[in-house]
Short mmCIF file of C-alpha atoms and ligand atoms in Angstrom, two decimals:
data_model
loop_
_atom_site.label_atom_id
_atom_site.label_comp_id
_atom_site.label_asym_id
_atom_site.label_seq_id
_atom_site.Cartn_x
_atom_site.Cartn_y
_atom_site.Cartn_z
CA UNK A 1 3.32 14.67 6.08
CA UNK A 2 5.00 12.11 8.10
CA UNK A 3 7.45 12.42 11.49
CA UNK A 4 10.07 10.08 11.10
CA UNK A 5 12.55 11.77 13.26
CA UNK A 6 9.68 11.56 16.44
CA UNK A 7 8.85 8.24 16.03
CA UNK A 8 12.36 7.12 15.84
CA UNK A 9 13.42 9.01 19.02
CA UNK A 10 10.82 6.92 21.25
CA UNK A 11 12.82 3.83 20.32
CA UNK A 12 15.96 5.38 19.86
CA UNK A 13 17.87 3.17 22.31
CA UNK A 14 16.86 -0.12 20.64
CA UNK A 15 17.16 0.93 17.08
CA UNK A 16 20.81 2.07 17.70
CA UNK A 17 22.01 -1.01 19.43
CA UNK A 18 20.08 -3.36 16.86
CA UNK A 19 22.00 -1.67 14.27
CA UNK A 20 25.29 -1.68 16.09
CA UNK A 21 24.79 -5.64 16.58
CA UNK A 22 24.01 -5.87 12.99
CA UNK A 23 27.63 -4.10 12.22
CA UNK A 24 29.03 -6.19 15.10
CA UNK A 25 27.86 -9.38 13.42
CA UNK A 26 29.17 -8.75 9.92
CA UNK A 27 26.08 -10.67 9.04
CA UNK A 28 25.11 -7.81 6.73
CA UNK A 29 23.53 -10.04 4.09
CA UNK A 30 20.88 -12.64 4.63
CA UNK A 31 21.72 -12.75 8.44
CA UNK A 32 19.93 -14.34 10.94
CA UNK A 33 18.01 -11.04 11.58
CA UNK A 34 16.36 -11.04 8.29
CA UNK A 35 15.35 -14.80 9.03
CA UNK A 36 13.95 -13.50 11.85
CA UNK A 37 12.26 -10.99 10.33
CA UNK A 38 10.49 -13.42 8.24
CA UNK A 39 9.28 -15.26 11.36
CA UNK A 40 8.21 -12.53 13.02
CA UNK A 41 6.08 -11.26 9.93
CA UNK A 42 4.53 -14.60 8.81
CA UNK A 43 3.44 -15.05 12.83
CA UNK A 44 1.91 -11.33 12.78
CA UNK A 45 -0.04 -11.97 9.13
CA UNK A 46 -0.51 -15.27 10.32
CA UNK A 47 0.28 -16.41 6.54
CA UNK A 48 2.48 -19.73 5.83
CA UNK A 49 5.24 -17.77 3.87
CA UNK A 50 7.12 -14.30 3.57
CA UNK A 51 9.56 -14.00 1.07
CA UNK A 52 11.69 -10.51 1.92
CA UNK A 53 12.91 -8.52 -0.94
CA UNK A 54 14.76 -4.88 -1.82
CA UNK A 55 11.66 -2.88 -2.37
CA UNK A 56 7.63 -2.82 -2.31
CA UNK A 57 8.34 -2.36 -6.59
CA UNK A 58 10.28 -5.57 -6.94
CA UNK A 59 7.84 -7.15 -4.65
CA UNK A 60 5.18 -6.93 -6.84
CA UNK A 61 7.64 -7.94 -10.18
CA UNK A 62 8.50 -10.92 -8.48
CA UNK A 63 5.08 -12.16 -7.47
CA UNK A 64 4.17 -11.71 -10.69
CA UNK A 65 6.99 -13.49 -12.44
CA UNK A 66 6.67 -16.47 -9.47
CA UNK A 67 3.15 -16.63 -10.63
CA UNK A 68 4.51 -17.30 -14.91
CA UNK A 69 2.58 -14.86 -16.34
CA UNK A 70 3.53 -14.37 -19.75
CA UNK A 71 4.24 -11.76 -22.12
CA UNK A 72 0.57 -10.74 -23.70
CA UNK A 73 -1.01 -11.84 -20.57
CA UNK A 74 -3.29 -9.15 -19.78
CA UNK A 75 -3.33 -7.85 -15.37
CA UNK A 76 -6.17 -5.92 -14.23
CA UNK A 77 -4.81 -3.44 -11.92
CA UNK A 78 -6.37 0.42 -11.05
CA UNK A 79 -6.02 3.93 -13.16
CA UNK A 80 -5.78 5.06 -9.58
CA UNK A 81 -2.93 4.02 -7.69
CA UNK A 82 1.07 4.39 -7.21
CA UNK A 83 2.76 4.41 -10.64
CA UNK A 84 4.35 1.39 -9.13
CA UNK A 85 1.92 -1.89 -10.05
CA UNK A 86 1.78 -0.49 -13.31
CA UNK A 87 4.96 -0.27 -13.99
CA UNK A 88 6.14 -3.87 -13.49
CA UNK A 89 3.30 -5.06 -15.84
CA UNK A 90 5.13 -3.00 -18.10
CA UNK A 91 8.73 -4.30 -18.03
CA UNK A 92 7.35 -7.83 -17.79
CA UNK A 93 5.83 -7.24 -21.38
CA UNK A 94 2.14 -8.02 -19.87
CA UNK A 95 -0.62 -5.94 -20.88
CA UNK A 96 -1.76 -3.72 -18.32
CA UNK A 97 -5.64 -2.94 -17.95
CA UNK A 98 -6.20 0.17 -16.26
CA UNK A 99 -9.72 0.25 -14.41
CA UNK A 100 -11.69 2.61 -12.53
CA UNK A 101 -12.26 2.60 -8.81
CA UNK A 102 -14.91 3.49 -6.31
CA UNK A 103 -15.21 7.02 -5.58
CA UNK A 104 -16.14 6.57 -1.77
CA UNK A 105 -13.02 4.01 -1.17
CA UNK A 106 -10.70 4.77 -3.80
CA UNK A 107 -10.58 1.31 -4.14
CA UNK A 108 -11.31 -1.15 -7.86
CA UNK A 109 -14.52 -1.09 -9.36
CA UNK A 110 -16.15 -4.51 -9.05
CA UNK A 111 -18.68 -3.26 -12.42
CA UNK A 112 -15.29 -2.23 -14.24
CA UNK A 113 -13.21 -5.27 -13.31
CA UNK A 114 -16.09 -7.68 -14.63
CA UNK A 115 -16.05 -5.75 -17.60
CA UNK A 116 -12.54 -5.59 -18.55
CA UNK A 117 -12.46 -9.78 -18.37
CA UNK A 118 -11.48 -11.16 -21.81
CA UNK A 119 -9.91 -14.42 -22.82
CA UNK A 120 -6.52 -13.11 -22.34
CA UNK A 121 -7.29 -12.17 -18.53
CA UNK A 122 -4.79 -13.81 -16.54
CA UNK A 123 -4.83 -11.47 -12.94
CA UNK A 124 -5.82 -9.18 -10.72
CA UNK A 125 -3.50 -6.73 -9.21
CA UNK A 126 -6.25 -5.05 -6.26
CA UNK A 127 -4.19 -1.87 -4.41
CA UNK A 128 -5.44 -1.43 -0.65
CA UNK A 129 -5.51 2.28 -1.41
CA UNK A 130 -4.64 4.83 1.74
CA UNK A 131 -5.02 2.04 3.79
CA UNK A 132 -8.20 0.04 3.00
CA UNK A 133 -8.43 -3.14 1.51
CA UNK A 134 -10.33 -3.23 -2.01
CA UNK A 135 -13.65 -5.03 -1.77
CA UNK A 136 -11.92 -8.63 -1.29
CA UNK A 137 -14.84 -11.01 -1.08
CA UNK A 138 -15.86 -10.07 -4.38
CA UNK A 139 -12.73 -9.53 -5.69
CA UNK A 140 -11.91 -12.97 -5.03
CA UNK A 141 -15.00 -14.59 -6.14
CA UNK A 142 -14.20 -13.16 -9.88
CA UNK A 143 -11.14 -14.31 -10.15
CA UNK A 144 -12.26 -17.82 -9.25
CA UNK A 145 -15.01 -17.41 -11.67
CA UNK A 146 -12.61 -16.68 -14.49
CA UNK A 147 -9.64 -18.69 -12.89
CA UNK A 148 -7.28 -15.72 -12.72
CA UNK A 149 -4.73 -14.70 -10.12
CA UNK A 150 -4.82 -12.22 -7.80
CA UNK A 151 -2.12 -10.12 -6.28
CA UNK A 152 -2.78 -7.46 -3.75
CA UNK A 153 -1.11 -4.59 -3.36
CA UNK A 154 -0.62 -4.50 0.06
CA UNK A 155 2.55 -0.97 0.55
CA UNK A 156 -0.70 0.72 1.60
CA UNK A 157 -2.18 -1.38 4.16
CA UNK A 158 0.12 -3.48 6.14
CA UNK A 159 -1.64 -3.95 9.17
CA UNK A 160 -5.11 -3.87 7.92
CA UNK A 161 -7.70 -6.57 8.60
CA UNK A 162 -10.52 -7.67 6.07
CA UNK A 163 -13.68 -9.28 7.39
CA UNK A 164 -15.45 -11.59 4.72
CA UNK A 165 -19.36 -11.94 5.58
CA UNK A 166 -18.96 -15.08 7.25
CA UNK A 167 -17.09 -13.22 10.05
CA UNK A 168 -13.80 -14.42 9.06
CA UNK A 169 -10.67 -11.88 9.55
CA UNK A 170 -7.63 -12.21 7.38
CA UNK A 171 -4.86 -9.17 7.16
CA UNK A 172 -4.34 -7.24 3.80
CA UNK A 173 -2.09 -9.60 1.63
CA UNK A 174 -3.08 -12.73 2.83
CA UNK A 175 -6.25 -13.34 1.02
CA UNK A 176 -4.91 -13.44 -2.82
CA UNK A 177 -2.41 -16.03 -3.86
CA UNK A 178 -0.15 -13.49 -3.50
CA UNK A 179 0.74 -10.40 -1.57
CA UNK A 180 3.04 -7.66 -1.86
CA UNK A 181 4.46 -4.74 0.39
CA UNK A 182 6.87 -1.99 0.78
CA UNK A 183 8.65 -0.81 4.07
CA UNK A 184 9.86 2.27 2.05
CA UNK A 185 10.30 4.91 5.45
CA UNK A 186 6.81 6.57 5.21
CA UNK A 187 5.07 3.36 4.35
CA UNK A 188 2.41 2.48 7.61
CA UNK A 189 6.02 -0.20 9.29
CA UNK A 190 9.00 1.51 7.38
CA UNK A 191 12.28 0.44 7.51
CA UNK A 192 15.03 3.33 7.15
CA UNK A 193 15.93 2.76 3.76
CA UNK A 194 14.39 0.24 1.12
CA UNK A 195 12.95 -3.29 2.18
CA UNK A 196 9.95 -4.89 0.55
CA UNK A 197 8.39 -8.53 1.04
CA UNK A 198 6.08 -10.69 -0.97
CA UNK A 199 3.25 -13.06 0.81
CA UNK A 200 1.86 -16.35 -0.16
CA UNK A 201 -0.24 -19.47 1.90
CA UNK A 202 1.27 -21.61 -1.52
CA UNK A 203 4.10 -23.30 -0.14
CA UNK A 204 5.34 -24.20 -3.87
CA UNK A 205 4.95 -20.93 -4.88
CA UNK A 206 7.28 -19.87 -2.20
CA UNK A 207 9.90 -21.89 -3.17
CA UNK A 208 9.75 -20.91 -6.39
CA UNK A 209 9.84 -17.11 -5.88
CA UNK A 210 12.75 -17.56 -2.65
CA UNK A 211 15.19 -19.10 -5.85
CA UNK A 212 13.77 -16.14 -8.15
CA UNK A 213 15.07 -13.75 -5.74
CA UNK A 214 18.37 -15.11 -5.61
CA UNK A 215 19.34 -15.10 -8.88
CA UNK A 216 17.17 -18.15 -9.98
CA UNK A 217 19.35 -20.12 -7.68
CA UNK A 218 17.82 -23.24 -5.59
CA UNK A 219 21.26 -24.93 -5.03
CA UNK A 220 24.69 -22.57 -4.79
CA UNK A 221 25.73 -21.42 -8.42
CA UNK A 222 23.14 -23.80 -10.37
CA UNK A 223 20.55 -21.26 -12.00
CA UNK A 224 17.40 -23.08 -13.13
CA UNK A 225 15.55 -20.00 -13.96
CA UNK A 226 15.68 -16.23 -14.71
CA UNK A 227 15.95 -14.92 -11.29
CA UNK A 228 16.95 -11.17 -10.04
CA UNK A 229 18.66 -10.09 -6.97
CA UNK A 230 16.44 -8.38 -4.42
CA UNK A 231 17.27 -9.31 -1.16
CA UNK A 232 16.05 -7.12 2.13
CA UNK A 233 19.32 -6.09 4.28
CA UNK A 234 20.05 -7.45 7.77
CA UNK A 235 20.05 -3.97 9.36
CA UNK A 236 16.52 -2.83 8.00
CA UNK A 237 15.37 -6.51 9.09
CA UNK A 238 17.19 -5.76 12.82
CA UNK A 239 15.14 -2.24 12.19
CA UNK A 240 11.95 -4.04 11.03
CA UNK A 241 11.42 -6.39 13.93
CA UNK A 242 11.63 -3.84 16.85
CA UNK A 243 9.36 -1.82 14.70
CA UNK A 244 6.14 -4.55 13.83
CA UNK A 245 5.41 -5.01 17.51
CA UNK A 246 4.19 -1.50 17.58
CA UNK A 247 2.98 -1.72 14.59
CA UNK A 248 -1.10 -2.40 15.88
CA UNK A 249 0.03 0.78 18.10
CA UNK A 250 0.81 3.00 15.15
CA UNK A 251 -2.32 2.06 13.23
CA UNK A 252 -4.28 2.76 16.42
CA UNK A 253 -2.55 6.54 16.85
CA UNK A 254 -3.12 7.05 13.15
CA UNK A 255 -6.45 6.12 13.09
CA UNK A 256 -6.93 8.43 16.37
CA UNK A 257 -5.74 11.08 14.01
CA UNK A 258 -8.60 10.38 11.47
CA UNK A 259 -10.88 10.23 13.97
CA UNK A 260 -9.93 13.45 14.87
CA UNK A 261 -10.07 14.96 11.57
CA UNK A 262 -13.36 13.03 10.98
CA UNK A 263 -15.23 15.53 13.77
CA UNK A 264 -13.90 18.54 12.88
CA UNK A 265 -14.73 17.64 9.47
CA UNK A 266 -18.16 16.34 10.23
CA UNK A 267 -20.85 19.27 9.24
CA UNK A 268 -19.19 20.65 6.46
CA UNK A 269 -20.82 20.62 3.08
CA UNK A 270 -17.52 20.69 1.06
CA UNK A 271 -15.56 18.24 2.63
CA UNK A 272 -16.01 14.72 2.47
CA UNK A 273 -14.38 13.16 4.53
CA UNK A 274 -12.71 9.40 3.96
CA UNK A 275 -15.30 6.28 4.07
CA UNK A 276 -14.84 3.02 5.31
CA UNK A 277 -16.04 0.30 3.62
CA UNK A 278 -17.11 -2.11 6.34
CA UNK A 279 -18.11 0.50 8.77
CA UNK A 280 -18.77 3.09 6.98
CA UNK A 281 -17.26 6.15 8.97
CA UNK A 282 -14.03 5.00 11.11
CA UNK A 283 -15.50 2.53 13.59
CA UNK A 284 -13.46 2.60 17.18
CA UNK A 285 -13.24 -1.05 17.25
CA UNK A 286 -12.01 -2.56 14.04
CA UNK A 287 -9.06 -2.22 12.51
CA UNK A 288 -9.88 -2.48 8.96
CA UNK A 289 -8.62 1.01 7.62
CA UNK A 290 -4.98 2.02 8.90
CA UNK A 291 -4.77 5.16 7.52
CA UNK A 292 -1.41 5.53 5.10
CA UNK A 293 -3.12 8.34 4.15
CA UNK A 294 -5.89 10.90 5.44
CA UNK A 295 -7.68 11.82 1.60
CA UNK A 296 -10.36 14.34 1.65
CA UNK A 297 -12.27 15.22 -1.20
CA UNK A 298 -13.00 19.01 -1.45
CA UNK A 299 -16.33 19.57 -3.37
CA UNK A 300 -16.55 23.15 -4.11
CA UNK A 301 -14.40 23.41 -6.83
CA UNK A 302 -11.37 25.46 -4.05
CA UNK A 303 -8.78 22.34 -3.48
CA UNK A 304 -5.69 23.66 -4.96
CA UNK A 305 -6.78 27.27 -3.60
CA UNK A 306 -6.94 25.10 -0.18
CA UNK A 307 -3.83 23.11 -0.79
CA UNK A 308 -1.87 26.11 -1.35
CA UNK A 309 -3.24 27.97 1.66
CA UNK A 310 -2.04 25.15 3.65
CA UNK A 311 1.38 25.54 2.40
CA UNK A 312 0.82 28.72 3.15
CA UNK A 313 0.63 28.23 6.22
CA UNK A 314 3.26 25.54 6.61
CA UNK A 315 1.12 22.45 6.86
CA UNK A 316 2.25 19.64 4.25
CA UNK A 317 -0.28 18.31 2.38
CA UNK A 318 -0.12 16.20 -0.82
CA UNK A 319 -2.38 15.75 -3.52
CA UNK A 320 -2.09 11.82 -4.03
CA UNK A 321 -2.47 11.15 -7.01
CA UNK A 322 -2.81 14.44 -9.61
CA UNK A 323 -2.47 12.10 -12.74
CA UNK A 324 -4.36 9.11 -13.36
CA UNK A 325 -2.20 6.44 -14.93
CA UNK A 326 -4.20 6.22 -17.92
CA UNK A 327 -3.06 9.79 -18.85
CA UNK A 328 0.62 9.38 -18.10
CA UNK A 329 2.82 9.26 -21.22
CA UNK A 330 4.56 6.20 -19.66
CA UNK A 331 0.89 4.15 -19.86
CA UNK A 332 -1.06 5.67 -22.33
CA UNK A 333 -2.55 3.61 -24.93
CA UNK A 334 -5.21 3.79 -27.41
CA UNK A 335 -7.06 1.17 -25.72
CA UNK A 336 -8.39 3.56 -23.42
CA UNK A 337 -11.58 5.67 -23.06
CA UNK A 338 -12.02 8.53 -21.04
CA UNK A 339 -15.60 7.99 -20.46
CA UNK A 340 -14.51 4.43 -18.45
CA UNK A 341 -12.35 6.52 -15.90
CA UNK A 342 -14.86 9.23 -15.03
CA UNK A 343 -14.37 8.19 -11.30
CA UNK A 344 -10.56 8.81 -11.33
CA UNK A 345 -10.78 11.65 -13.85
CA UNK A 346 -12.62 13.67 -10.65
CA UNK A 347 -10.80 12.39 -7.94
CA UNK A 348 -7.59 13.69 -9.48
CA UNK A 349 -9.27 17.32 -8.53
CA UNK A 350 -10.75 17.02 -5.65
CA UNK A 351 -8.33 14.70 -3.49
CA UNK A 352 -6.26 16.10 -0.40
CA UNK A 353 -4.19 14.19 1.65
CA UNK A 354 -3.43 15.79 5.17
CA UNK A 355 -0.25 14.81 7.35
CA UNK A 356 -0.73 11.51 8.56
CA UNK A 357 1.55 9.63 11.06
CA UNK A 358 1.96 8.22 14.42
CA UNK A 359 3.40 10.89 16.19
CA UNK A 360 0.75 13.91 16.41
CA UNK A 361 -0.51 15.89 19.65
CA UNK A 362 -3.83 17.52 19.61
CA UNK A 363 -2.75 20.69 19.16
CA UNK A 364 -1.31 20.22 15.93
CA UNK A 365 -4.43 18.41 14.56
CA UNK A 366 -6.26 21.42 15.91
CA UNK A 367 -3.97 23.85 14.37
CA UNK A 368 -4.65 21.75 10.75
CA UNK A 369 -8.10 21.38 10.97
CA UNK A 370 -8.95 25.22 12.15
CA UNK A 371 -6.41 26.44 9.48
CA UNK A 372 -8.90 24.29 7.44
CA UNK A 373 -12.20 25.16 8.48
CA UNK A 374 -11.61 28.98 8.32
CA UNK A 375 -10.55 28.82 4.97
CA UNK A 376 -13.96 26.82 3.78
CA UNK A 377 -15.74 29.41 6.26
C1 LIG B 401 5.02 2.59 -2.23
C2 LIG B 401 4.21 1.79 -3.16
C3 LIG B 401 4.77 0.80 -3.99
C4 LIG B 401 6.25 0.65 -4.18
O1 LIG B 401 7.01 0.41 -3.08
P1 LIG B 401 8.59 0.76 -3.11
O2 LIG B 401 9.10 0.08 -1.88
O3 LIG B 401 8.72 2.24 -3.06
O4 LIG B 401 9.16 0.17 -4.34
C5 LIG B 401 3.93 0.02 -4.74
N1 LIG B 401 2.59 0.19 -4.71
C6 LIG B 401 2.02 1.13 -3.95
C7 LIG B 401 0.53 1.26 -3.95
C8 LIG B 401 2.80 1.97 -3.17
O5 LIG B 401 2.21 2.92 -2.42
#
């Protein structure tokens, strides 16, 4: 699905001597390279603070418990998605509200997030699904309604811009009060292990969730609250900062991709292909889908037939996500009604994710797509 090992051998030379300087330094923990890091990424987002951390999953725990939302609390967050943001909702004894999402973006329902309000409400959790933000604008203009948070989701979309109508541009993870992301290695900028980071223009906020991460710590060994350790590493950070300069690059060669895919795609009645929401197809200019993942949705009723012929035929592909979170034993709860997930209930059949990544020649997008197209002939 991905090519790691190409990618890496274009900037083989830096990576290795970034790393070696990392070992050189002994500065494995907290070193100036994850400061750095933090810099570089805050400049790039062009939000007021990054907080690194071990993992997109933490990420999203800790935003949430820098936020102090409560046990009983319910978060909004979608069927559809990574099992991930539900997960932490879980262990933080909130009450998760799965909702449905938009079957042309994959993205929250604005009609099913106004209806799942109550009393109890206390955030949103939005996931920029494949790439995409969620529709924002609105998104935001609930929550202020109903004075909730909102948290995006941002492992997806790093990279991503979001235009409001007024023209304004803001990247994925900047627009909530807080934002979240993974640089797990096949995320859109992976690191080559675990590394996460949490976003937020609240400058108080940030202070409180840069103790939380340290063990609740705000001066050396005096613990004020219930903190956890989850700390990013100096050598992903040294591998992190020669990576986000290319980043724009690698969302441009993986949009060039769906592009790609997109025409050979174009005329045939049981493919559709991925939509943007602000343009619609995949506009040349914009950057507001980066493609973390190329989903199709096969219509005629043949998508595992079609996934399996691609394996078939040696071509990875991934059906992202096969069970809606509603359904999994972890989540399930009477609360829920199938009839208020009919959007995820048919995605989870007809989705297929084709390899995706920054490293493709033509040929081998030709070689997919005509393994493809035959096969639908
Ligand atoms: C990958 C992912 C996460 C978790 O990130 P990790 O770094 O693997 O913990 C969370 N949410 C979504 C939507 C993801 O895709």
């Amino acid at each position: 699905m991905v090519d790691l090992k190409g990618q890496y051998e274009k900037i083989k030379s830096e990576i290795d001597s970034s790393i070696i300087n990392v070992i050189e330094s002994t500065a494995y923990i907290n070193g100036p390279e994850v400061h750095g890091f933090q810099k570089d990424l805050e400049n790039y987002l062009d939000v007021k603070n990054v907080i690194p951390c071990a993992n997109g999953t933490d990420a999203l725990q800790i935003g949430m418990m820098g936020l102090g939302l409560e046990q009983g609390d319910e978060v909004i967050t979608v069927d559809f998605t990574f099992a991930a943001t539900v997960e932490v909702i879980a262990l933080l004894k909130l009450t998760p509200v799965l909702i449905d999402v938009e079957k042309d973006t994959f993205n929250m329902d604005l009609d099913a997030l106004k209806k799942a309000i109550t009393p109890k409400t206390k955030a949103i959790v939005p996931v920029h699904l494949f790439g995409q933000c969620a529709n924002m604008e609105e998104i935001l203009k609930i929550a202020k309604e109903h004075d909730l948070y909102v948290i995006e989701d941002t492992a997806q979309a790093i990279g991503a811009d979001y235009t409001f109508s007024d023209g304004t541009v803001k990247k994925a993870g900047t627009m909530g009060h807080v934002g979240t992301t993974s640089f797990f290695p096949s995320k859109n900028l992976g690191c080559y292990g675990d590394g996460g980071a949490i976003f937020t223009n609240d400058d108080d906020l940030a202070h409180t969730i840069r103790g939380m991460v340290n063990h609740g710590m705000y001066r050396r060994y005096y613990h004020d609250v219930v903190g956890v350790n989850s700390r990013l590493d100096s050598i992903q950070a040294a591998i992190l900062r020669i990576k986000l300069p290319l980043l724009d690059e690698y969302c441009e060669a993986r949009r060039h991709a769906a592009r790609f895919y997109n025409n050979a795609f174009e005329n045939i009645n049981s493919i559709i292909t991925p939509t943007s929401q602000k343009c619609g197809s995949i506009c040349d200019t914009c950057n507001c889908h980066v493609f973390h993942q190329y989903t199709l949705k096969i219509s005629n009723g043949r998508r595992d037939e079609l996934h399996q012929h691609l394996l078939d035929n040696n071509i990875p592909n991934a059906i992202y996500y096969p069970v809606p979170l509603h359904s999994q034993k972890a989540y399930e709860d009477e609360r829920y009604n199938e009839v208020d997930f009919a959007v995820t209930n048919e995605l989870i059949g007809t989705v297929l994710s084709l390899p995706m990544h920054t490293e493709f020649d033509e040929e081998q997008l030709a070689f997919i797509t005509k393994t493809i197209l035959d096969f639908l002939k």
